[in-house]
mmCIF file of C-alpha atoms and ligand atoms in Angstrom:
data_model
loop_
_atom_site.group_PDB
_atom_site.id
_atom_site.type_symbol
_atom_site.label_atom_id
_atom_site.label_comp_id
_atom_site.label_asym_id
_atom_site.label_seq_id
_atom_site.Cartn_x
_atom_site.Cartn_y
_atom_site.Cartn_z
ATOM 1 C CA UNK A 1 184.774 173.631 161.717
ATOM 2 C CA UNK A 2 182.826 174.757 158.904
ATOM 3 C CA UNK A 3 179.124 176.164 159.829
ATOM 4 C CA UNK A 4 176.102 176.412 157.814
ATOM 5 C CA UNK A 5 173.795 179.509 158.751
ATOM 6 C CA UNK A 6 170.240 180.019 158.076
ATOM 7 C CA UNK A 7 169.259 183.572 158.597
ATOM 8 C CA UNK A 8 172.787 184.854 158.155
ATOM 9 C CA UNK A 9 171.023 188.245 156.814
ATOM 10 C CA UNK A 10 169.557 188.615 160.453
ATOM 11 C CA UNK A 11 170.565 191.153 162.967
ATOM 12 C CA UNK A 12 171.789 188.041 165.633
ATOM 13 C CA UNK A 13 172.798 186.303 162.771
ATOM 14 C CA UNK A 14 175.313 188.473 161.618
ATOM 15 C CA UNK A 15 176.896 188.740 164.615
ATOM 16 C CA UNK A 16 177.127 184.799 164.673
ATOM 17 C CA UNK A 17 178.916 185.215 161.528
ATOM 18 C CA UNK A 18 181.161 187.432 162.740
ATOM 19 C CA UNK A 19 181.835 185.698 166.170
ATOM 20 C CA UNK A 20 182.641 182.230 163.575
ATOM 21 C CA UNK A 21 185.170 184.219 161.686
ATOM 22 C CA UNK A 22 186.967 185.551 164.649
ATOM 23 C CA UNK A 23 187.279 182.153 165.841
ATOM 24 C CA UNK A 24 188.533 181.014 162.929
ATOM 25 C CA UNK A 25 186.063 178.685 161.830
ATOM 26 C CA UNK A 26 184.224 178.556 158.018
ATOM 27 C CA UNK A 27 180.970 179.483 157.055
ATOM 28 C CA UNK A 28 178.186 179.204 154.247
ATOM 29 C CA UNK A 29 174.886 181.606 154.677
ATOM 30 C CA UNK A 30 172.059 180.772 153.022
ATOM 31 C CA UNK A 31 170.205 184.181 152.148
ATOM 32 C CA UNK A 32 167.149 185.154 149.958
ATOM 33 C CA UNK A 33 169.539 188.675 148.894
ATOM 34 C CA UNK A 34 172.741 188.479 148.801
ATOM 35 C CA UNK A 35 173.640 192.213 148.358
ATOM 36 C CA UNK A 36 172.457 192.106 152.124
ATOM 37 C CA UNK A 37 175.777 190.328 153.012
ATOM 38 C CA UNK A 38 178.089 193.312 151.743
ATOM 39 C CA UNK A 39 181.059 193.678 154.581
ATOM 40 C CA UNK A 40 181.015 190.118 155.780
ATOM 41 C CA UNK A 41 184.135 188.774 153.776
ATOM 42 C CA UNK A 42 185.470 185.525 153.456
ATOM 43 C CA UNK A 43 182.391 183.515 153.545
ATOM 44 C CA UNK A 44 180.700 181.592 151.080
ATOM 45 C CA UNK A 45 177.214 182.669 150.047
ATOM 46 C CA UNK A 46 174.595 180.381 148.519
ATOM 47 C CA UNK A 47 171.311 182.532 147.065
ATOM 48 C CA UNK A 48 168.227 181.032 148.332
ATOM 49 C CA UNK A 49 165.256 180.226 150.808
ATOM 50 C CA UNK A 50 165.157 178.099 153.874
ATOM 51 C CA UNK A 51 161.424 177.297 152.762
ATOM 52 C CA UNK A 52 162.507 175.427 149.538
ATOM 53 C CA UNK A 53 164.115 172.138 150.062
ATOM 54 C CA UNK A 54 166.072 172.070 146.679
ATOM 55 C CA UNK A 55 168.256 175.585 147.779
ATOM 56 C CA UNK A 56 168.997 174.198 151.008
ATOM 57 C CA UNK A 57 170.322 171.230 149.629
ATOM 58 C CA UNK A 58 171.997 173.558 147.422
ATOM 59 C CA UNK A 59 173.889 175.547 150.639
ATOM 60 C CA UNK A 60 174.667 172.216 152.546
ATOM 61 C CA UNK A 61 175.974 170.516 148.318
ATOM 62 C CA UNK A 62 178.328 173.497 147.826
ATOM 63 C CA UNK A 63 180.192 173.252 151.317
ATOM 64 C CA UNK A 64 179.078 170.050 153.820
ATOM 65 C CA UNK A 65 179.266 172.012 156.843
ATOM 66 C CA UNK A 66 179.849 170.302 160.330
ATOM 67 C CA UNK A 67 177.067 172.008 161.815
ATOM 68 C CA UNK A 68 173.985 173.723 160.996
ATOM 69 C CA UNK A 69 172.907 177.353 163.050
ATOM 70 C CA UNK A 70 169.416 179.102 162.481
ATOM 71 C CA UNK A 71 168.515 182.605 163.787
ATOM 72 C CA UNK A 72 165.506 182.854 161.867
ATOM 73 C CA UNK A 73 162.641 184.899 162.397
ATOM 74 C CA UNK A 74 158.920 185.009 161.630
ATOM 75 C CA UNK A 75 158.755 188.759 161.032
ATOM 76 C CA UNK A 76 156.132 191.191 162.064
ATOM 77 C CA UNK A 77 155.069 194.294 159.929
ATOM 78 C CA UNK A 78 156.719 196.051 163.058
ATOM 79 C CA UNK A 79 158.800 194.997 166.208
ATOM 80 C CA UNK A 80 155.621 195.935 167.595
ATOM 81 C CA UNK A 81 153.822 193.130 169.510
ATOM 82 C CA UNK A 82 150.721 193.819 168.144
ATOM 83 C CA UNK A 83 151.763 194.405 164.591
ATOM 84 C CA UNK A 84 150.689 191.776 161.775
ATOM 85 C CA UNK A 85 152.378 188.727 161.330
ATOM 86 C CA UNK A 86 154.036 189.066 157.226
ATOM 87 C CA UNK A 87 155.438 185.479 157.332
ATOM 88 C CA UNK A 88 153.509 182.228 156.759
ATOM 89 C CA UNK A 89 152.282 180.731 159.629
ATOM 90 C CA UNK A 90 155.518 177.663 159.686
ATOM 91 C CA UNK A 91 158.261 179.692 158.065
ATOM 92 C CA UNK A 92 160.709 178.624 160.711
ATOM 93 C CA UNK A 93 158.600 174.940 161.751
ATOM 94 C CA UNK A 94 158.755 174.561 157.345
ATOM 95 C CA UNK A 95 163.043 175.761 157.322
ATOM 96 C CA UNK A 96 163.779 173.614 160.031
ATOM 97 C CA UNK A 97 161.965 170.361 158.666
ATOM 98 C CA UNK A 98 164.058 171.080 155.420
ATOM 99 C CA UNK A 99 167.375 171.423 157.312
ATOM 100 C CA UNK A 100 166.877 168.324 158.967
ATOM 101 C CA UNK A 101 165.928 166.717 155.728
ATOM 102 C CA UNK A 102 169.018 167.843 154.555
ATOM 103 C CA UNK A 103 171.064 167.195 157.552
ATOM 104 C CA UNK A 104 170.456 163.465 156.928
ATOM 105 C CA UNK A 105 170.697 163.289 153.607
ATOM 106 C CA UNK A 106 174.611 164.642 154.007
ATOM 107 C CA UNK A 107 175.189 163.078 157.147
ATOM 108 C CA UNK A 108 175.008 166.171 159.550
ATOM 109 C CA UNK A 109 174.807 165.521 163.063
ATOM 110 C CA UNK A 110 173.636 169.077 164.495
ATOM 111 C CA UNK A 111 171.804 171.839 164.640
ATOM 112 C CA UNK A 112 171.747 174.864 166.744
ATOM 113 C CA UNK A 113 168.542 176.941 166.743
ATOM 114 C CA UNK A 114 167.877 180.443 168.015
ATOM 115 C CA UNK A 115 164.649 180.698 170.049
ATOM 116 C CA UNK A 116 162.990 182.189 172.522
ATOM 117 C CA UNK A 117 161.909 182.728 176.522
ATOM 118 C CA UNK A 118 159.350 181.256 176.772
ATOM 119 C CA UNK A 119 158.685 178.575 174.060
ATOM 120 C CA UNK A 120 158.736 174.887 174.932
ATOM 121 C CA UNK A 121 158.384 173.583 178.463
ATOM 122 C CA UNK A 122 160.108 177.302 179.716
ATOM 123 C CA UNK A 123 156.851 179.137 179.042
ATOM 124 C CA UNK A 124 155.131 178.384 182.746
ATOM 125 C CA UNK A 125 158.232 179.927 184.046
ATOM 126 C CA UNK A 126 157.805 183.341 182.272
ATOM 127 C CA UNK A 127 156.093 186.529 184.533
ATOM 128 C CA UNK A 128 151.874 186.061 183.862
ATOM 129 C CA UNK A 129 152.676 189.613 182.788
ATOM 130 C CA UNK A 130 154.336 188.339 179.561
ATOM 131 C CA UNK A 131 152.526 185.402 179.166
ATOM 132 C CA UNK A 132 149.238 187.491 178.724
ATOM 133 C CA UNK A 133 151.114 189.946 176.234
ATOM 134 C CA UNK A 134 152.541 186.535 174.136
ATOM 135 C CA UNK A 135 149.172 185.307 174.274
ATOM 136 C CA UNK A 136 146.970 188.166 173.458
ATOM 137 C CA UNK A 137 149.595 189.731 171.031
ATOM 138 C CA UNK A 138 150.181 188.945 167.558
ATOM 139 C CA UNK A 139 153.676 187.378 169.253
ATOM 140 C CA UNK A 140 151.753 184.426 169.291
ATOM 141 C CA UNK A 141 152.068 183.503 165.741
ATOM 142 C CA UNK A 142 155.652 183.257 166.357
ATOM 143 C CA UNK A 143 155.441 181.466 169.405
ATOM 144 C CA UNK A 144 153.186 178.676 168.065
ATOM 145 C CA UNK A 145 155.708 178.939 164.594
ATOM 146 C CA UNK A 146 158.609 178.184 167.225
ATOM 147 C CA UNK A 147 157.075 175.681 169.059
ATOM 148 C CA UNK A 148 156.503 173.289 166.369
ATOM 149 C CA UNK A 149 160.249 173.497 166.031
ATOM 150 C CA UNK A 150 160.255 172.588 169.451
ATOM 151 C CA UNK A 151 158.214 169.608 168.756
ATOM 152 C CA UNK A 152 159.543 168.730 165.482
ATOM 153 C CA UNK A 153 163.480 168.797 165.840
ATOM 154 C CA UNK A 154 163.358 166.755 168.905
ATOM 155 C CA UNK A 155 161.408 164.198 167.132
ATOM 156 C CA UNK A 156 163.726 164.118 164.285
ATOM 157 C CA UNK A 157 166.441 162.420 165.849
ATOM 158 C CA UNK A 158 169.495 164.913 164.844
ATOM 159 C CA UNK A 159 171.280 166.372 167.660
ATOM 160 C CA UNK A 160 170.263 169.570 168.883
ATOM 161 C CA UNK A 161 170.487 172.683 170.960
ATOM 162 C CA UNK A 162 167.836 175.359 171.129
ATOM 163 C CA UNK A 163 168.918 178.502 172.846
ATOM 164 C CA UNK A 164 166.008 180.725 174.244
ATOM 165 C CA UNK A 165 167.336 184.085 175.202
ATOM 166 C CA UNK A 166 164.912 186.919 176.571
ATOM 167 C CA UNK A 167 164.279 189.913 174.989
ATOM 168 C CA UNK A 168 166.814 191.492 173.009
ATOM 169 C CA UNK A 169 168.486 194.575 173.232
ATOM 170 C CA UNK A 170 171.730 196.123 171.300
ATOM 171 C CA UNK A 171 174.524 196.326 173.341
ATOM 172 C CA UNK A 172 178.369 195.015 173.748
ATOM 173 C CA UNK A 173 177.318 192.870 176.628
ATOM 174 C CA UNK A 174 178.756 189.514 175.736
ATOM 175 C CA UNK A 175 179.056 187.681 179.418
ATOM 176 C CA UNK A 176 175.351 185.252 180.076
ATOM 177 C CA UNK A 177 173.831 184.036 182.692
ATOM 178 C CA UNK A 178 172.361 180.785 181.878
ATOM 179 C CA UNK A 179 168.979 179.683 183.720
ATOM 180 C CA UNK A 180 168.413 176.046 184.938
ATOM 181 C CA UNK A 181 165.021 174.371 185.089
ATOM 182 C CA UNK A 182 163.891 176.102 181.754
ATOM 183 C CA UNK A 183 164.128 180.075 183.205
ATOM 184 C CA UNK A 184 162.508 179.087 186.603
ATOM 185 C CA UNK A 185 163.014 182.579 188.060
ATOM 186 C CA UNK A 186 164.184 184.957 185.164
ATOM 187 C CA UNK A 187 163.186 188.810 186.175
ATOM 188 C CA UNK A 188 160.225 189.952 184.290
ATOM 189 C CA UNK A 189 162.535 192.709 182.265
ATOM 190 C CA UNK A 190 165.539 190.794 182.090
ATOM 191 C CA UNK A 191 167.239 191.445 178.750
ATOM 192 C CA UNK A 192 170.372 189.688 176.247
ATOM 193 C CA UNK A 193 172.323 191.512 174.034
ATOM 194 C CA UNK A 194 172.204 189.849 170.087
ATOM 195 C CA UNK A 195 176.134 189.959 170.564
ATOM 196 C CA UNK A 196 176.087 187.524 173.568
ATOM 197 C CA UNK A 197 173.072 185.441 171.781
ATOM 198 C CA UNK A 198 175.497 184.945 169.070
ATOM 199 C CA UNK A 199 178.468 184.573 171.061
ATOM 200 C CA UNK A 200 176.252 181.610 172.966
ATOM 201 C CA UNK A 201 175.152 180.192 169.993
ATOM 202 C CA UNK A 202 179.000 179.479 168.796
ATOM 203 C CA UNK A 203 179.957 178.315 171.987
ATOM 204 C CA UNK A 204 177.127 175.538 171.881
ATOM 205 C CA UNK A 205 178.550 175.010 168.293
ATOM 206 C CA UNK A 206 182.192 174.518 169.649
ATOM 207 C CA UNK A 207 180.904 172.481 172.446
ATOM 208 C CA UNK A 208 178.687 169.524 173.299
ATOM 209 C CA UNK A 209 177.682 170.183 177.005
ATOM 210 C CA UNK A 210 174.431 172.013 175.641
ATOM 211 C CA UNK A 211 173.618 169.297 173.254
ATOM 212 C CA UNK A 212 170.140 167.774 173.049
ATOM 213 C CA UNK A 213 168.767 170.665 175.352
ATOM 214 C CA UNK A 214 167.428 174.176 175.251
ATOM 215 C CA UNK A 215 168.690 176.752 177.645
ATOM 216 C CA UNK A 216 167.905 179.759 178.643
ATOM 217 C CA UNK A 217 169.807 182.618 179.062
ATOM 218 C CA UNK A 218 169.825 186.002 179.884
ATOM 219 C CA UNK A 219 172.841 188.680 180.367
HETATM 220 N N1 NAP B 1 162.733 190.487 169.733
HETATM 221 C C1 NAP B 1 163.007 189.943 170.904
HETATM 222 O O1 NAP B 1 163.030 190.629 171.953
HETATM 223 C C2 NAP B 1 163.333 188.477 170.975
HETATM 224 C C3 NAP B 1 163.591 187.903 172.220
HETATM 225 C C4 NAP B 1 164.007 186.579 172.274
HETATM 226 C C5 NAP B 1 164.130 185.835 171.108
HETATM 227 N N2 NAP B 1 163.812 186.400 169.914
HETATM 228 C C6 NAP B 1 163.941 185.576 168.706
HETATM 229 O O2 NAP B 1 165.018 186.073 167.946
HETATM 230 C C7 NAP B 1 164.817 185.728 166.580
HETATM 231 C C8 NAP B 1 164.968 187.001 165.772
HETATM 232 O O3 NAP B 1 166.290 187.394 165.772
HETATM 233 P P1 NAP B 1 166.717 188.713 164.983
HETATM 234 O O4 NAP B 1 165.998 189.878 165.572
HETATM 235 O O5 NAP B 1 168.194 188.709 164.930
HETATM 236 O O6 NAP B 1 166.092 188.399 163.542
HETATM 237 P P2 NAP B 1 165.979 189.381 162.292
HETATM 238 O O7 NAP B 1 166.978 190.461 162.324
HETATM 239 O O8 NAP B 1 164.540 189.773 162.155
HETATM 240 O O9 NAP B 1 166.408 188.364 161.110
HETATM 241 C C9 NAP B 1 165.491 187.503 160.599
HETATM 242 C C10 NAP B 1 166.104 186.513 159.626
HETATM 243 O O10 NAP B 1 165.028 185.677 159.183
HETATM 244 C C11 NAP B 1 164.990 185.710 157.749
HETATM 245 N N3 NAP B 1 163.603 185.673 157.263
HETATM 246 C C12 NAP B 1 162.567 186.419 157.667
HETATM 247 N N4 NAP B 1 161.463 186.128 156.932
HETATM 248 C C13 NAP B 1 161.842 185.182 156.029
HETATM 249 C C14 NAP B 1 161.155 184.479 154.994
HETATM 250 N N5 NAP B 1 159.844 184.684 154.724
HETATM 251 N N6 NAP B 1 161.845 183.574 154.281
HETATM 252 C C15 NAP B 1 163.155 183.352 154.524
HETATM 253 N N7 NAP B 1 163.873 183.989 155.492
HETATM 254 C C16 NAP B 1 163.212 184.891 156.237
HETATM 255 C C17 NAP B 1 165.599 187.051 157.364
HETATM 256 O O11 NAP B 1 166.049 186.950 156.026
HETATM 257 P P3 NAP B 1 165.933 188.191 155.007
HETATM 258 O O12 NAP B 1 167.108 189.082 155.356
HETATM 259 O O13 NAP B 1 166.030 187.550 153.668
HETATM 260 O O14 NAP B 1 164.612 188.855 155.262
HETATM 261 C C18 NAP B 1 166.717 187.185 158.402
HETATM 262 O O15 NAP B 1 167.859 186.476 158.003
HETATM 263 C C19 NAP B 1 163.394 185.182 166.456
HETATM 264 O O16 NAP B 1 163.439 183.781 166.349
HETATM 265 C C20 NAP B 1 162.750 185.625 167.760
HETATM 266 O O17 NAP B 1 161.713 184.767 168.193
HETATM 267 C C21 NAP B 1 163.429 187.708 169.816
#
């Protein structure tokens, strides 16, 4: 299989890179910097922004990839939750309306998009805890940036699968536990390491018993 990524530069997405390689499959990243990529071999890079149509059309022209993968994010001056949003307010609603674009214009059937606990119809099922730090926090901006996603991929009509891990940590820790009825019951600190984000994120790739839905997982 052959897999376009979007935010290939990304910490997760990295690791998705490397997970597709082990598994033998090809890849094409999209990324604003290249020299970012250095130590990830055998792929094929394509210089440019999810947030201008014509260079994704570029990525998906210079290898028609089976599947699309995005582990974007809408970064903060900090990790900080309170820190100032330094994206525009739909970098990742904007990317993902030009991958689907895209998508049908080459005849792509799916897409698999990183997310998050809590966006979508799994936010009444996170602690009140969280949902008052989300909502108070400049972690809004991102939530309200994903959840157009949300609203807009569905709507599109491609085949999807948006994965919505908790908070992430940096560990080896590949094994998940996936959540039914959108996180219903997910521990107020529960945690998922990038690696088994990414590892997830192939295995809804590889497979189609995640299609069309958005889980959530923890480790
Ligand atoms: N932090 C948490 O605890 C947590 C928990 C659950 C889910 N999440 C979700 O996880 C995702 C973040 O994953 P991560 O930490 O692996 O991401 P990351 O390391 O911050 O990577 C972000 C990616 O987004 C790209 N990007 C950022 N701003 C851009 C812009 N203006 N234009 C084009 N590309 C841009 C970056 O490209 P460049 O290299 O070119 O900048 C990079 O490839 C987010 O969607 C977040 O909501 C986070």
């Amino acid at each position: 299989m052959h897999a376009l990524i979007i935010g290939g530069s990304g910490r997760t997405g990295k690791l998705v890179i490397e997970q597709l390689l082990q598994r033998g499959h090809g890849v094409t990243a999209l990324v604003r910097d290249p020299a970012v990529m250095k130590g990830l071999d055998g792929i094929n890079i394509v210089k440019g922004s999810p947030t201008q149509i014509s260079e994704v059309r570029q990525a998906f022209q210079d290898h028609i990839p089976d599947v699309v993968i995005v582990t974007l994010n809408a970064p903060r001056a900090s990790d900080s939750p309170f820190a100032a949003p330094i994206s525009p307010p739909r970098l990742m609603a904007d990317s993902n309306a030009n991958v689907v674009t895209a998508m049908k214009e080459f005849g792509v059937q799916k897409v698999v998009i990183m997310q998050a606990f809590g966006v979508g119809a799994s936010w009444p099922n996170m602690s009140c805890l969280l949902r008052g730090l989300m909502s108070a926090s400049n972690m809004s901006y991102q939530y309200e940036d994903h959840n157009v996603v949300d609203k807009e991929v569905r709507a599109s009509g491609v085949t999807y699968v948006m994965v919505r891990p908790s908070r992430l940590v940096e560990s080896d820790v590949t094994a998940v536990r996936e959540w039914p009825n959108n996180g219903k019951g997910v521990p107020l600190m529960a945690s998922t390491s990038r690696k088994s984000v990414a590892c997830f994120l192939v295995d809804a790739v590889e497979e189609s018993r995640w299609d069309n839905t958005a889980p959530v997982i923890t480790n």
